mmCIF file of C-alpha atoms and ligand atoms in Angstrom:
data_model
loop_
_atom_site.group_PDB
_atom_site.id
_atom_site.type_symbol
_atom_site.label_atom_id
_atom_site.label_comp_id
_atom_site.label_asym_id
_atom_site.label_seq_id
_atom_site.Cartn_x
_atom_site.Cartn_y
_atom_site.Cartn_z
ATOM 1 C CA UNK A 1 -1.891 -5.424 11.287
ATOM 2 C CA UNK A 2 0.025 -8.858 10.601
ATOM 3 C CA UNK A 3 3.152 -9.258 8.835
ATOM 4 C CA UNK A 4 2.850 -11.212 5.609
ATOM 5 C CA UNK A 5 6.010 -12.732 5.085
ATOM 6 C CA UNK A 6 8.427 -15.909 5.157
ATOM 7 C CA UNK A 7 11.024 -15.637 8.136
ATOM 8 C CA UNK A 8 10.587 -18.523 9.348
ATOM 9 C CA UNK A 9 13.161 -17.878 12.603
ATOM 10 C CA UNK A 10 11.048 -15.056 12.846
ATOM 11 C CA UNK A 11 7.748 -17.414 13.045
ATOM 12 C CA UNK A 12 9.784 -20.105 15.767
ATOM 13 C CA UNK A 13 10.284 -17.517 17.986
ATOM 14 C CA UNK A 14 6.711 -16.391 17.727
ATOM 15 C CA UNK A 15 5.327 -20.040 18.531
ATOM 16 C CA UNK A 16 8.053 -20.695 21.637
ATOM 17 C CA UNK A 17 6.986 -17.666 23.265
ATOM 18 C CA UNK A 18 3.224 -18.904 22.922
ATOM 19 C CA UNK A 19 2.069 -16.164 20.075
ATOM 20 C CA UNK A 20 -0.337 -17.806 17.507
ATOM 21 C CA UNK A 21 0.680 -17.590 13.686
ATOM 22 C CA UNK A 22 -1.213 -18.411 10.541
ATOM 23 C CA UNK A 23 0.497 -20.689 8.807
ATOM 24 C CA UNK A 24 0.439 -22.599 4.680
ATOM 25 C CA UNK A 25 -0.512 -26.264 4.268
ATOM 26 C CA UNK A 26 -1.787 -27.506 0.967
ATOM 27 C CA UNK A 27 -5.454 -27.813 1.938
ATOM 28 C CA UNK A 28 -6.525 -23.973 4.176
ATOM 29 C CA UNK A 29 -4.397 -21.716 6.257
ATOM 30 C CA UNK A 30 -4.008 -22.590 9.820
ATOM 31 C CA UNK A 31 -4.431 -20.517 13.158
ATOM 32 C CA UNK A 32 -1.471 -22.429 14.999
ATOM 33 C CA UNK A 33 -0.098 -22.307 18.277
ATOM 34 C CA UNK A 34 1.619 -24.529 20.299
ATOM 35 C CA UNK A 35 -0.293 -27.305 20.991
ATOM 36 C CA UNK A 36 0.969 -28.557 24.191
ATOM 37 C CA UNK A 37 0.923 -25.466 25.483
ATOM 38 C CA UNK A 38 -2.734 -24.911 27.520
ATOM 39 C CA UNK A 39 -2.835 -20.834 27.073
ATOM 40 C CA UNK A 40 -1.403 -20.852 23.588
ATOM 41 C CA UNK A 41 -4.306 -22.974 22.870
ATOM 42 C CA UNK A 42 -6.668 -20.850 24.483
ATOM 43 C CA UNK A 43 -5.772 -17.829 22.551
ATOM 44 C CA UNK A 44 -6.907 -19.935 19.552
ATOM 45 C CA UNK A 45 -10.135 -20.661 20.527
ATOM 46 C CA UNK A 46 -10.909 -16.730 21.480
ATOM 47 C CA UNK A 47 -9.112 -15.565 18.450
ATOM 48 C CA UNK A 48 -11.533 -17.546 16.253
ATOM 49 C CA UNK A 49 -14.262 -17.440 18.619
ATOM 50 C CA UNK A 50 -14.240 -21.044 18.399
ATOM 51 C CA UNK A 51 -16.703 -23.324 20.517
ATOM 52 C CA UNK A 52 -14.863 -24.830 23.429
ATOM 53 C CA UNK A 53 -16.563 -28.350 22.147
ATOM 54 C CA UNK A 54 -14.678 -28.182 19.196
ATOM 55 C CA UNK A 55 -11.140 -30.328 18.802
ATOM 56 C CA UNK A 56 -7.837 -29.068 17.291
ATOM 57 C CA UNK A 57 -5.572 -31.092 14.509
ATOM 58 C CA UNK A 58 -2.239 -31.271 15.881
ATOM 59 C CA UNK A 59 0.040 -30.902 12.801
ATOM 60 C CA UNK A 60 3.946 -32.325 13.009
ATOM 61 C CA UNK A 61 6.969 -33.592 10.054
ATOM 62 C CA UNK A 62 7.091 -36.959 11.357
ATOM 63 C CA UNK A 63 5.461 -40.591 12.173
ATOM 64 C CA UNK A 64 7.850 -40.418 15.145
ATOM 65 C CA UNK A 65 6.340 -36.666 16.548
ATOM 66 C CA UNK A 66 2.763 -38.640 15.605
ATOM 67 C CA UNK A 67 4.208 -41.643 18.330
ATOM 68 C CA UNK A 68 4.561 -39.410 20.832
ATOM 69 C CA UNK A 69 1.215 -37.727 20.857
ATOM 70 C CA UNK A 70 -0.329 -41.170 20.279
ATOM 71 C CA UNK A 71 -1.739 -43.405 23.162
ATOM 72 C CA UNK A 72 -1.501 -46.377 20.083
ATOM 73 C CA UNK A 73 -0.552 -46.059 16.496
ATOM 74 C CA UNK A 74 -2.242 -49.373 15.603
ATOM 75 C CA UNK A 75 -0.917 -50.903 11.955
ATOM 76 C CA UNK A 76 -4.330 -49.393 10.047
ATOM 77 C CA UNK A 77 -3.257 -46.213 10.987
ATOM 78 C CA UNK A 78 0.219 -46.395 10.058
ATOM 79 C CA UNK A 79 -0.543 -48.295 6.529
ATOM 80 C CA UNK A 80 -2.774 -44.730 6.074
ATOM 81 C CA UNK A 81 0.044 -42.620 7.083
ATOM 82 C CA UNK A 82 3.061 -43.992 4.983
ATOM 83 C CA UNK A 83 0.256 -44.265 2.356
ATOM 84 C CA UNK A 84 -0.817 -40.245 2.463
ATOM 85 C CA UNK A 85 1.292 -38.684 4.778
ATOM 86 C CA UNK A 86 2.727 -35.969 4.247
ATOM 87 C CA UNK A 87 -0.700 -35.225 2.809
ATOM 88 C CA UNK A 88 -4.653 -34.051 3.230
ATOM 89 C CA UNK A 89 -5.686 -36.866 5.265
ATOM 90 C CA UNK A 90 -6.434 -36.616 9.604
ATOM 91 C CA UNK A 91 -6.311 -39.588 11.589
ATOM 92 C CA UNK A 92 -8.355 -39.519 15.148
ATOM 93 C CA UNK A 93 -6.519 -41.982 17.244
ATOM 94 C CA UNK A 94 -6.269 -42.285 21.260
ATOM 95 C CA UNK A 95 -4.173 -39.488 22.704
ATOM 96 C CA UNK A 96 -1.359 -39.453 25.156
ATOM 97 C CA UNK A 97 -1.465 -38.126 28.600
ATOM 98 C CA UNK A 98 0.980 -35.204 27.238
ATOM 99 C CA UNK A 99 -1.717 -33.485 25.421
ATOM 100 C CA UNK A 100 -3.682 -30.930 27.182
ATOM 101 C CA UNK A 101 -7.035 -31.717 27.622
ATOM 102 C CA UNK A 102 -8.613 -27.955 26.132
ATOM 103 C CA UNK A 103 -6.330 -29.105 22.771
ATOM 104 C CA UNK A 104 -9.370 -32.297 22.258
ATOM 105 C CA UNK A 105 -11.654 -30.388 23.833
ATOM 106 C CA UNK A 106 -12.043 -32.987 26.841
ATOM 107 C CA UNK A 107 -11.949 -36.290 24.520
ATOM 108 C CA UNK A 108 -9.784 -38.788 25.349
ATOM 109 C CA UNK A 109 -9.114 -38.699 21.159
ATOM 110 C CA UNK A 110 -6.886 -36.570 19.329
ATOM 111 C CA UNK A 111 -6.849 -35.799 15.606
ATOM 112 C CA UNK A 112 -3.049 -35.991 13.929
ATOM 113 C CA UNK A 113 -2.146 -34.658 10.620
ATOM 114 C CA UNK A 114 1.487 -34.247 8.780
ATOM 115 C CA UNK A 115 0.205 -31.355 6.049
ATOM 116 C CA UNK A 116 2.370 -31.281 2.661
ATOM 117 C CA UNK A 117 3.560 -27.872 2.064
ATOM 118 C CA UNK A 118 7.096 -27.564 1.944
ATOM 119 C CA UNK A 119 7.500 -24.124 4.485
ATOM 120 C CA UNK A 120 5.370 -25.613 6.866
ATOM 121 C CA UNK A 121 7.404 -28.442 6.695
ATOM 122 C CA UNK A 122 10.711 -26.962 7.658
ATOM 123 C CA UNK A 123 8.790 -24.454 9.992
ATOM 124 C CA UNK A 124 7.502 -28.385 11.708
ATOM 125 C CA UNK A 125 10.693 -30.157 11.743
ATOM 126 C CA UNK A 126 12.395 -26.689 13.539
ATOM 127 C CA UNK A 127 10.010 -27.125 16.595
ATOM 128 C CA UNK A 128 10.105 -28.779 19.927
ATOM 129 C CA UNK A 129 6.036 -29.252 20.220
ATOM 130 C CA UNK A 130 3.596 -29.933 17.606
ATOM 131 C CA UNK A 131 1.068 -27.286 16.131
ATOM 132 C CA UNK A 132 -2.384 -26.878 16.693
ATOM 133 C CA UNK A 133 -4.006 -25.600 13.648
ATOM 134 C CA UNK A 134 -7.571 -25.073 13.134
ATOM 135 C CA UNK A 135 -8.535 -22.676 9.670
ATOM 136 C CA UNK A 136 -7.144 -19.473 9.598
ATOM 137 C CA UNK A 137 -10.875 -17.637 9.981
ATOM 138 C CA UNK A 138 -13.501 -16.851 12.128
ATOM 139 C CA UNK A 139 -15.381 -19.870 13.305
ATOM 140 C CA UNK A 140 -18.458 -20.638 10.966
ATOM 141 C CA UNK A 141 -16.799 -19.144 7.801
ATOM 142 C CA UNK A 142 -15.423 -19.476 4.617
ATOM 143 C CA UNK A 143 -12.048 -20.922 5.154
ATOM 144 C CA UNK A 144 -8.758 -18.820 4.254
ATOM 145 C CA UNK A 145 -6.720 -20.192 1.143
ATOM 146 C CA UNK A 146 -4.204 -17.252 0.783
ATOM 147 C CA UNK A 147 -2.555 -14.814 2.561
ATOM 148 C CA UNK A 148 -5.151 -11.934 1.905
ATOM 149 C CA UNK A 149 -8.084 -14.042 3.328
ATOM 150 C CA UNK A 150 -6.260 -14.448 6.353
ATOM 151 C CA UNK A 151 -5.327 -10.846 6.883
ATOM 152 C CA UNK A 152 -8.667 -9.993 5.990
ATOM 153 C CA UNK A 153 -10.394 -11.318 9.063
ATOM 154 C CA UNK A 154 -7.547 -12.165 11.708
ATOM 155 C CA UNK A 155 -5.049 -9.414 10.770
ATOM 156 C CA UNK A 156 -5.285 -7.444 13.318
ATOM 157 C CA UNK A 157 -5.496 -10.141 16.169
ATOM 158 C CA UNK A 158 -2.569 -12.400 14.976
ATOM 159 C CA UNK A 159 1.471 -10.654 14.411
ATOM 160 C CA UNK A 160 2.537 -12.939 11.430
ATOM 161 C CA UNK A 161 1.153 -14.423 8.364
ATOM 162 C CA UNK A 162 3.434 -16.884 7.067
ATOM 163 C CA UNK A 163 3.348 -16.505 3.326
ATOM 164 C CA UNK A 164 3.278 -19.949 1.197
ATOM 165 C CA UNK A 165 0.980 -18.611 -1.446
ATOM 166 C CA UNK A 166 -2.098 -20.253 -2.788
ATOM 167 C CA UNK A 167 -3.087 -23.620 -1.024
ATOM 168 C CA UNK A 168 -2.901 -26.349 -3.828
ATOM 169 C CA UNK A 169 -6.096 -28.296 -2.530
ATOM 170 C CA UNK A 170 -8.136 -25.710 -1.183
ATOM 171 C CA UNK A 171 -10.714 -27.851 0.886
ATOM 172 C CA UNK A 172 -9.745 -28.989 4.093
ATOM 173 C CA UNK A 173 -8.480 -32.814 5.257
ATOM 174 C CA UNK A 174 -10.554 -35.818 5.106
ATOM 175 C CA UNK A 175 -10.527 -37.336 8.643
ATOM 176 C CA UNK A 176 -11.032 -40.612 9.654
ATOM 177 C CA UNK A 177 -11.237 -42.105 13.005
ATOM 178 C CA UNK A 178 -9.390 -45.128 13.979
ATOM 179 C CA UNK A 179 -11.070 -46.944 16.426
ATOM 180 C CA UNK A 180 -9.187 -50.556 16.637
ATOM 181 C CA UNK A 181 -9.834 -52.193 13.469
ATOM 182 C CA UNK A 182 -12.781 -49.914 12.547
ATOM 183 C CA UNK A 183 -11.947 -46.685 10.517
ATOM 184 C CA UNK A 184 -14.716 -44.236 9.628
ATOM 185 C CA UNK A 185 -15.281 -41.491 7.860
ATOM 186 C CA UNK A 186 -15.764 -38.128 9.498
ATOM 187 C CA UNK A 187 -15.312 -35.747 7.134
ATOM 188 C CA UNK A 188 -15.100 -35.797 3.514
ATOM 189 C CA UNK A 189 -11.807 -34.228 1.704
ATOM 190 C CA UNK A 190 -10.016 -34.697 -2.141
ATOM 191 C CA UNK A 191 -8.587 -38.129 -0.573
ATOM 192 C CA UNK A 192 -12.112 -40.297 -1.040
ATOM 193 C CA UNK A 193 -13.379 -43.410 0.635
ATOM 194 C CA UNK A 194 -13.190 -44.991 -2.587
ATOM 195 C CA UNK A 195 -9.324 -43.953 -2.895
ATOM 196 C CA UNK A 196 -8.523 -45.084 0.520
ATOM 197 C CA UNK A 197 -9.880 -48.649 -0.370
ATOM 198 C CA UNK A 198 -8.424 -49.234 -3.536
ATOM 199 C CA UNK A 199 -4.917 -48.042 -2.600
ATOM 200 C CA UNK A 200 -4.882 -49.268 1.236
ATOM 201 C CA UNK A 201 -7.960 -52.406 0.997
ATOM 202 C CA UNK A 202 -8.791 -50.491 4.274
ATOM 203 C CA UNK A 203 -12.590 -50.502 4.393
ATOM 204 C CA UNK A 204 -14.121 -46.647 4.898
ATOM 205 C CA UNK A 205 -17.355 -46.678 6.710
ATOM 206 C CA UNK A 206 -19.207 -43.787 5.689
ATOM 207 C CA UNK A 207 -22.515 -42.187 7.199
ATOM 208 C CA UNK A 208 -22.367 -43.600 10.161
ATOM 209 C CA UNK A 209 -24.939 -42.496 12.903
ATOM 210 C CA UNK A 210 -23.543 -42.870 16.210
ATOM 211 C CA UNK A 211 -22.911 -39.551 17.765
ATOM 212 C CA UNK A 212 -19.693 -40.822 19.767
ATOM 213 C CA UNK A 213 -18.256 -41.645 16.579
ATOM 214 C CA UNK A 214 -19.066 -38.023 14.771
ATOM 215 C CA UNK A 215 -16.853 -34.969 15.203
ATOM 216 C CA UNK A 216 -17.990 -32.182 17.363
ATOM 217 C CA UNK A 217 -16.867 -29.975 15.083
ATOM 218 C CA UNK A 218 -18.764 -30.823 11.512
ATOM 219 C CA UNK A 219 -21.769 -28.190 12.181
ATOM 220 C CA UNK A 220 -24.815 -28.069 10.418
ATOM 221 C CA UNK A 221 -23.917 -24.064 9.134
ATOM 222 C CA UNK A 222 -20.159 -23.718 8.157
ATOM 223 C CA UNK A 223 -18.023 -22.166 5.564
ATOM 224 C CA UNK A 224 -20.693 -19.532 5.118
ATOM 225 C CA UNK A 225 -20.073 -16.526 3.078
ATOM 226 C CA UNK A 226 -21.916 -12.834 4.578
ATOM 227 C CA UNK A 227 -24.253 -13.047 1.881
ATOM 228 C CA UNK A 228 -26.756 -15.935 1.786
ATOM 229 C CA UNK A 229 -25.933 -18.800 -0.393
ATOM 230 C CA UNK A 230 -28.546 -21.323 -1.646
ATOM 231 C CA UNK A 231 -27.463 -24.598 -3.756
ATOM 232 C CA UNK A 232 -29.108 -26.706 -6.478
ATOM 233 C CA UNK A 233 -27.756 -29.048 -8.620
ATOM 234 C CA UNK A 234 -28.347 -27.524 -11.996
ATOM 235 C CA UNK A 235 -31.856 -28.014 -13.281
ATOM 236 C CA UNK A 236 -33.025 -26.351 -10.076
ATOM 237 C CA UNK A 237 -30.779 -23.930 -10.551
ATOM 238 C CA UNK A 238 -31.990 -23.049 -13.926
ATOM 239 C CA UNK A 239 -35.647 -22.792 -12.736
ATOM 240 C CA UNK A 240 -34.644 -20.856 -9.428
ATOM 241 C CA UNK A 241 -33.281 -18.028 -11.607
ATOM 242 C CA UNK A 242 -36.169 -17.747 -14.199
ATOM 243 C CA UNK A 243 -38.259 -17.121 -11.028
ATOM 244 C CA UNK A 244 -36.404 -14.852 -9.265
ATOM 245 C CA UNK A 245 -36.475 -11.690 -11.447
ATOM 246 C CA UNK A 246 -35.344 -8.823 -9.609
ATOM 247 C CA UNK A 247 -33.069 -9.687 -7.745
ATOM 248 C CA UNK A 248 -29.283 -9.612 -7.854
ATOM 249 C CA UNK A 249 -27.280 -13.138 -8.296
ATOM 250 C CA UNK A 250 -23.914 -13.896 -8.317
ATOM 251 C CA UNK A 251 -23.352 -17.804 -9.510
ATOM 252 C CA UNK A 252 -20.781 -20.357 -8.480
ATOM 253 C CA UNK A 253 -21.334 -22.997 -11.510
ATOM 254 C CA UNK A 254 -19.575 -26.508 -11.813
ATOM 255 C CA UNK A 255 -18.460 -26.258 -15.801
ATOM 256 C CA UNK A 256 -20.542 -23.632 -17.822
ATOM 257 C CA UNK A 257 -21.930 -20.203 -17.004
ATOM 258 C CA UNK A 258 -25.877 -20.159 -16.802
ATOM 259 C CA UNK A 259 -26.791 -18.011 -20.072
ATOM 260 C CA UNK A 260 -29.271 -15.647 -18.758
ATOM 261 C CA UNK A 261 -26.470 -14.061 -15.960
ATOM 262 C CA UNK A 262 -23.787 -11.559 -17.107
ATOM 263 C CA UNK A 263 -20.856 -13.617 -16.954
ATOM 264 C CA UNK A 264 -18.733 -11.199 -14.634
ATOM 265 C CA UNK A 265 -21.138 -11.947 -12.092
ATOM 266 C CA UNK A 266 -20.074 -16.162 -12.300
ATOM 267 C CA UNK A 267 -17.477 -17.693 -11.242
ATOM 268 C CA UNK A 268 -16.882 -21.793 -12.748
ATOM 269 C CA UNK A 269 -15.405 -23.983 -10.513
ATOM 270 C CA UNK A 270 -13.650 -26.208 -13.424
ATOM 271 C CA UNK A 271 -14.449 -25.780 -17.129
ATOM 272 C CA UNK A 272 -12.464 -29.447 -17.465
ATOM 273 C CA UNK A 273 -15.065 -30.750 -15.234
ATOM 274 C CA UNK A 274 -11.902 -31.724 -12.803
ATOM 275 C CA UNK A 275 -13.086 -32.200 -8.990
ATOM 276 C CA UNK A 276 -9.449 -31.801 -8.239
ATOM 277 C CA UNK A 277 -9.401 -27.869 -9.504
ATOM 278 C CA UNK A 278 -12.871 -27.656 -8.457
ATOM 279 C CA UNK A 279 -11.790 -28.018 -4.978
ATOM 280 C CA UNK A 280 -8.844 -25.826 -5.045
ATOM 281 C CA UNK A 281 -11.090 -22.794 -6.573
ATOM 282 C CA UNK A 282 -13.826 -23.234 -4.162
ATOM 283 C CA UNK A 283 -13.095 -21.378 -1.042
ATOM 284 C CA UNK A 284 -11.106 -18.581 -3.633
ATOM 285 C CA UNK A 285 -14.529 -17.929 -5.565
ATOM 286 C CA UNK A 286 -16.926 -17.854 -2.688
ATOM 287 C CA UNK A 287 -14.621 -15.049 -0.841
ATOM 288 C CA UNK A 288 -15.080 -12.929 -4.616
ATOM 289 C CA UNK A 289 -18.203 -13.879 -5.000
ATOM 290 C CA UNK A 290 -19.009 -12.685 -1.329
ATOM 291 C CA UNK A 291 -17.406 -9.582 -2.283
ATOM 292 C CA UNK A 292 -19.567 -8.336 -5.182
ATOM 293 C CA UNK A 293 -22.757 -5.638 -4.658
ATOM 294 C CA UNK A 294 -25.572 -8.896 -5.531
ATOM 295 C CA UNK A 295 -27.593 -9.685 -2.773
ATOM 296 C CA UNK A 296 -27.527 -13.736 -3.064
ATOM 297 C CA UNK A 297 -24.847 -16.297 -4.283
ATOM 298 C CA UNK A 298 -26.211 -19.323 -6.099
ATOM 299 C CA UNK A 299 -24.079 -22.084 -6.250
ATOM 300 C CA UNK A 300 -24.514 -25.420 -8.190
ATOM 301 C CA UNK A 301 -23.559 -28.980 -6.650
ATOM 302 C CA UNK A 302 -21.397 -31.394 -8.447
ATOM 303 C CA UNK A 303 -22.462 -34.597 -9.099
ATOM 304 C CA UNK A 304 -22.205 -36.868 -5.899
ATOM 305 C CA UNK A 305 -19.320 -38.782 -6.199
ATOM 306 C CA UNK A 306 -15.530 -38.835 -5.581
ATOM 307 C CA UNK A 307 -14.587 -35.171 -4.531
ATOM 308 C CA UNK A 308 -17.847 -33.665 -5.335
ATOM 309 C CA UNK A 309 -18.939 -35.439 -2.241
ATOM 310 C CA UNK A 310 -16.485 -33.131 -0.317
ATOM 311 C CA UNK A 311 -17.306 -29.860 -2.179
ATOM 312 C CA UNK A 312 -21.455 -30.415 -1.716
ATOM 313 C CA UNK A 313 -20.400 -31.113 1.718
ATOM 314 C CA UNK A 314 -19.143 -27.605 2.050
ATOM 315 C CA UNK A 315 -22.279 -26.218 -0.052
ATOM 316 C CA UNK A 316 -24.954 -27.439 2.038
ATOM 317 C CA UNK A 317 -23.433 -26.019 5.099
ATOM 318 C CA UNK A 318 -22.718 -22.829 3.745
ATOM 319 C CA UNK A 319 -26.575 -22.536 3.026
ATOM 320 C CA UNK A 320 -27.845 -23.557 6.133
ATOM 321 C CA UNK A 321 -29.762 -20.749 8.390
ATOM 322 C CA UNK A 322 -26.790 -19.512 10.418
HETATM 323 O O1 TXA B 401 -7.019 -29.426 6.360
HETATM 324 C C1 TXA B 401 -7.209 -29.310 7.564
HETATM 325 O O2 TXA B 401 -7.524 -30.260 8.278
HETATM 326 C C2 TXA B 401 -7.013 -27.906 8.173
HETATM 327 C C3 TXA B 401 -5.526 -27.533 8.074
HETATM 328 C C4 TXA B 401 -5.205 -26.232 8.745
HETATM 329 O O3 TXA B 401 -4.754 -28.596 8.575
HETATM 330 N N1 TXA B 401 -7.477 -27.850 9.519
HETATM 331 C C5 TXA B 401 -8.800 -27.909 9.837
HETATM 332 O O4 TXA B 401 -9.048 -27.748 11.176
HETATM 333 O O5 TXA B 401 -9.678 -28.079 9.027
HETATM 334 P P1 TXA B 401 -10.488 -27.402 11.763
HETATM 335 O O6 TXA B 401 -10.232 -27.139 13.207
HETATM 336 O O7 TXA B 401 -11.104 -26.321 10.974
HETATM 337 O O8 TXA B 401 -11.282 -28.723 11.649
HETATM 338 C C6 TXA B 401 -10.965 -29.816 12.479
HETATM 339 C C7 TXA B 401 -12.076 -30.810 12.512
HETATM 340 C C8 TXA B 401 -13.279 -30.337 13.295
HETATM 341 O O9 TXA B 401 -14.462 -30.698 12.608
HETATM 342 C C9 TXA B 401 -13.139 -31.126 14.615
HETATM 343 O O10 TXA B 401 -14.367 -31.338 15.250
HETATM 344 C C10 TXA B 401 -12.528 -32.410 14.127
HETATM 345 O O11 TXA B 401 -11.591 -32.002 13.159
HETATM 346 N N2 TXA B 401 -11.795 -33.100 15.204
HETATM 347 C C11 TXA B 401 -10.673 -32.692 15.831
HETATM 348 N N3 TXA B 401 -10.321 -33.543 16.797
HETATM 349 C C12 TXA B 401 -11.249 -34.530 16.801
HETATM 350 C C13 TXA B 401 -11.456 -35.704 17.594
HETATM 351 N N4 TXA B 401 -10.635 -36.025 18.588
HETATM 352 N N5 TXA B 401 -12.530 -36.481 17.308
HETATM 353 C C14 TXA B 401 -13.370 -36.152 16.306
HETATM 354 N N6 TXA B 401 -13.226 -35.056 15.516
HETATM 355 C C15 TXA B 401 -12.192 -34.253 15.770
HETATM 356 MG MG1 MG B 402 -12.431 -24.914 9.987
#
């Protein structure tokens, strides 16, 4: 099994020698490895059983690291970065010839991230390369946010667990692609097109249908939980249940726990109605809730705005048919 812990000597020599190591950041746990490194990279993609179609974030402590993976770091990119970074946010920009092509899965684009947690931090700025870090679990589900989700599904393909306690956002990074002075949205996070506007006057464009400009990665089922999961938003919800009388439910509500369920049986995501907490309890409730005897987890959407964007995101794929 891995060791849980927080040597991080320990963890540097792992990485140089080419082992993989799950590591903190404030949105999921990552699966890193050395992302320069070809097999390193490899081992990633079998250890998740990953598609080989599928791009890696490469994850480093500075703008300068970013320059050097970077074909261009054009000024809308690096207004984002001084404006987010260190922080959830991805940017997809032209890569350098010193990236490996199996890290961007054969795209002449790579996606760059410098993730705010403190150990993961020092653990970055102690390192020659940069990391690749996909989520710390098994490609399709529900992403790791602690130590114990990790172990639960990689620990016994991966040596160390670096231990940096419960990730504060608990959704993964919004990612935008860069492409001159375009920037679109490619995945939805807790940093919104609307915030990127107001604080940055960086237009977002969102929805866009161009396959070239989509990432390879954002599949139709993801972050599913064992049992099946069906959302609603809550009226549906309501009716859903007063139909369904035999079986068992488990709920995932927004703000208030649906009367006619025994209460141990729901989680809410944020009695204070706060996307923000919302976020950071979603992955957490969906591994208990995938842990209880019922046979099907409800969950309700939030309304379709700001984060709840993000977090329906998340819902809908984790009730598609796997
Ligand atoms: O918050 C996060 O971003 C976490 C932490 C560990 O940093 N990482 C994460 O990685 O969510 P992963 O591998 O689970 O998701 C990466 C996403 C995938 O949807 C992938 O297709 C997309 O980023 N992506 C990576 N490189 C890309 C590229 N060059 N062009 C378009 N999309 C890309
Ligand atoms: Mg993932």
């Amino acid at each position: 099994m891995s060791i849980i812990g927080k040597d991080i000597e320990k963890v540097v020599s792992l990485l140089i020698k080419g082992e993989l190591v799950a590591i903190p950041t404030e949105t999921v746990y990552g699966l890193a490895a050395n992302g320069l490194d070809e097999n390193a990279v490899l081992k990633i993609y079998q250890t998740k059983n990953r598609p080989a179609f599928n791009p890696l974030i490469l994850h480093t402590n500075s703008i300068d690291k970013v320059r050097e993976i970077v074909d261009t770091f054009p000024p809308n990119a690096e207004l984002l970065a001084k404006t987010f970074w260190p922080g959830p946010l991805t940017l997809v920009l032209d890569k350098s010839a010193s990236v490996p092509e199996i890290t961007s899965a054969g795209l002449n684009t790579i996606a760059v991230r410098i993730p705010n947690h403190a150990l993961t931090l020092e653990l970055l700025s102690k390192l020659p390369f940069p990391l690749a870090a996909p989520s710390a679990n098994a490609s399709g589900s529900i992403s790791p946010t602690m130590p114990g989700h990790v172990e639960k599904t990689l620990g016994t393909k991966i040596p160390y667990i670096l231990d940096g306690g419960n990730c504060q956002i608990g959704i993964e990074s919004t990612i935008l692609k860069i492409d001159k002075e375009k920037v679109y949205l490619l995945r939805a996070g807790t940093i919104s097109a609307e915030e990127i506007e107001e604080k940055c006057g960086i237009k977002v464009i969102k929805n866009n249908i161009d396959r070239s400009i989509q990432s390879p990665g954002m599949l139709r089922s993801h972050y599913a939980p064992q049992k099946k999961l069906l959302a609603f938003n809550r009226e549906e919800l309501e009716e859903f249940i007063k139909n369904s009388k035999n079986q068992e439910i488990c709920i995932l509500a927004f703000d208030t726990y649906i009367d006619s369920i025994p209460t141990p049986n729901q989680r809410l995501l944020s009695v204070k109605k706060d996307e923000l907490e919302a976020a950071r309890n979603l992955f957490n409730m969906l591994h208990e809730l995938d842990e209880m005897d019922s046979e099907l987890i409800l969950a309700e959407f939030l309304p379709e705005k700001g984060i709840g964007i993000a977090i329906n995101d998340k819902l809908r794929r984790a009730s598609a048919n796997k």
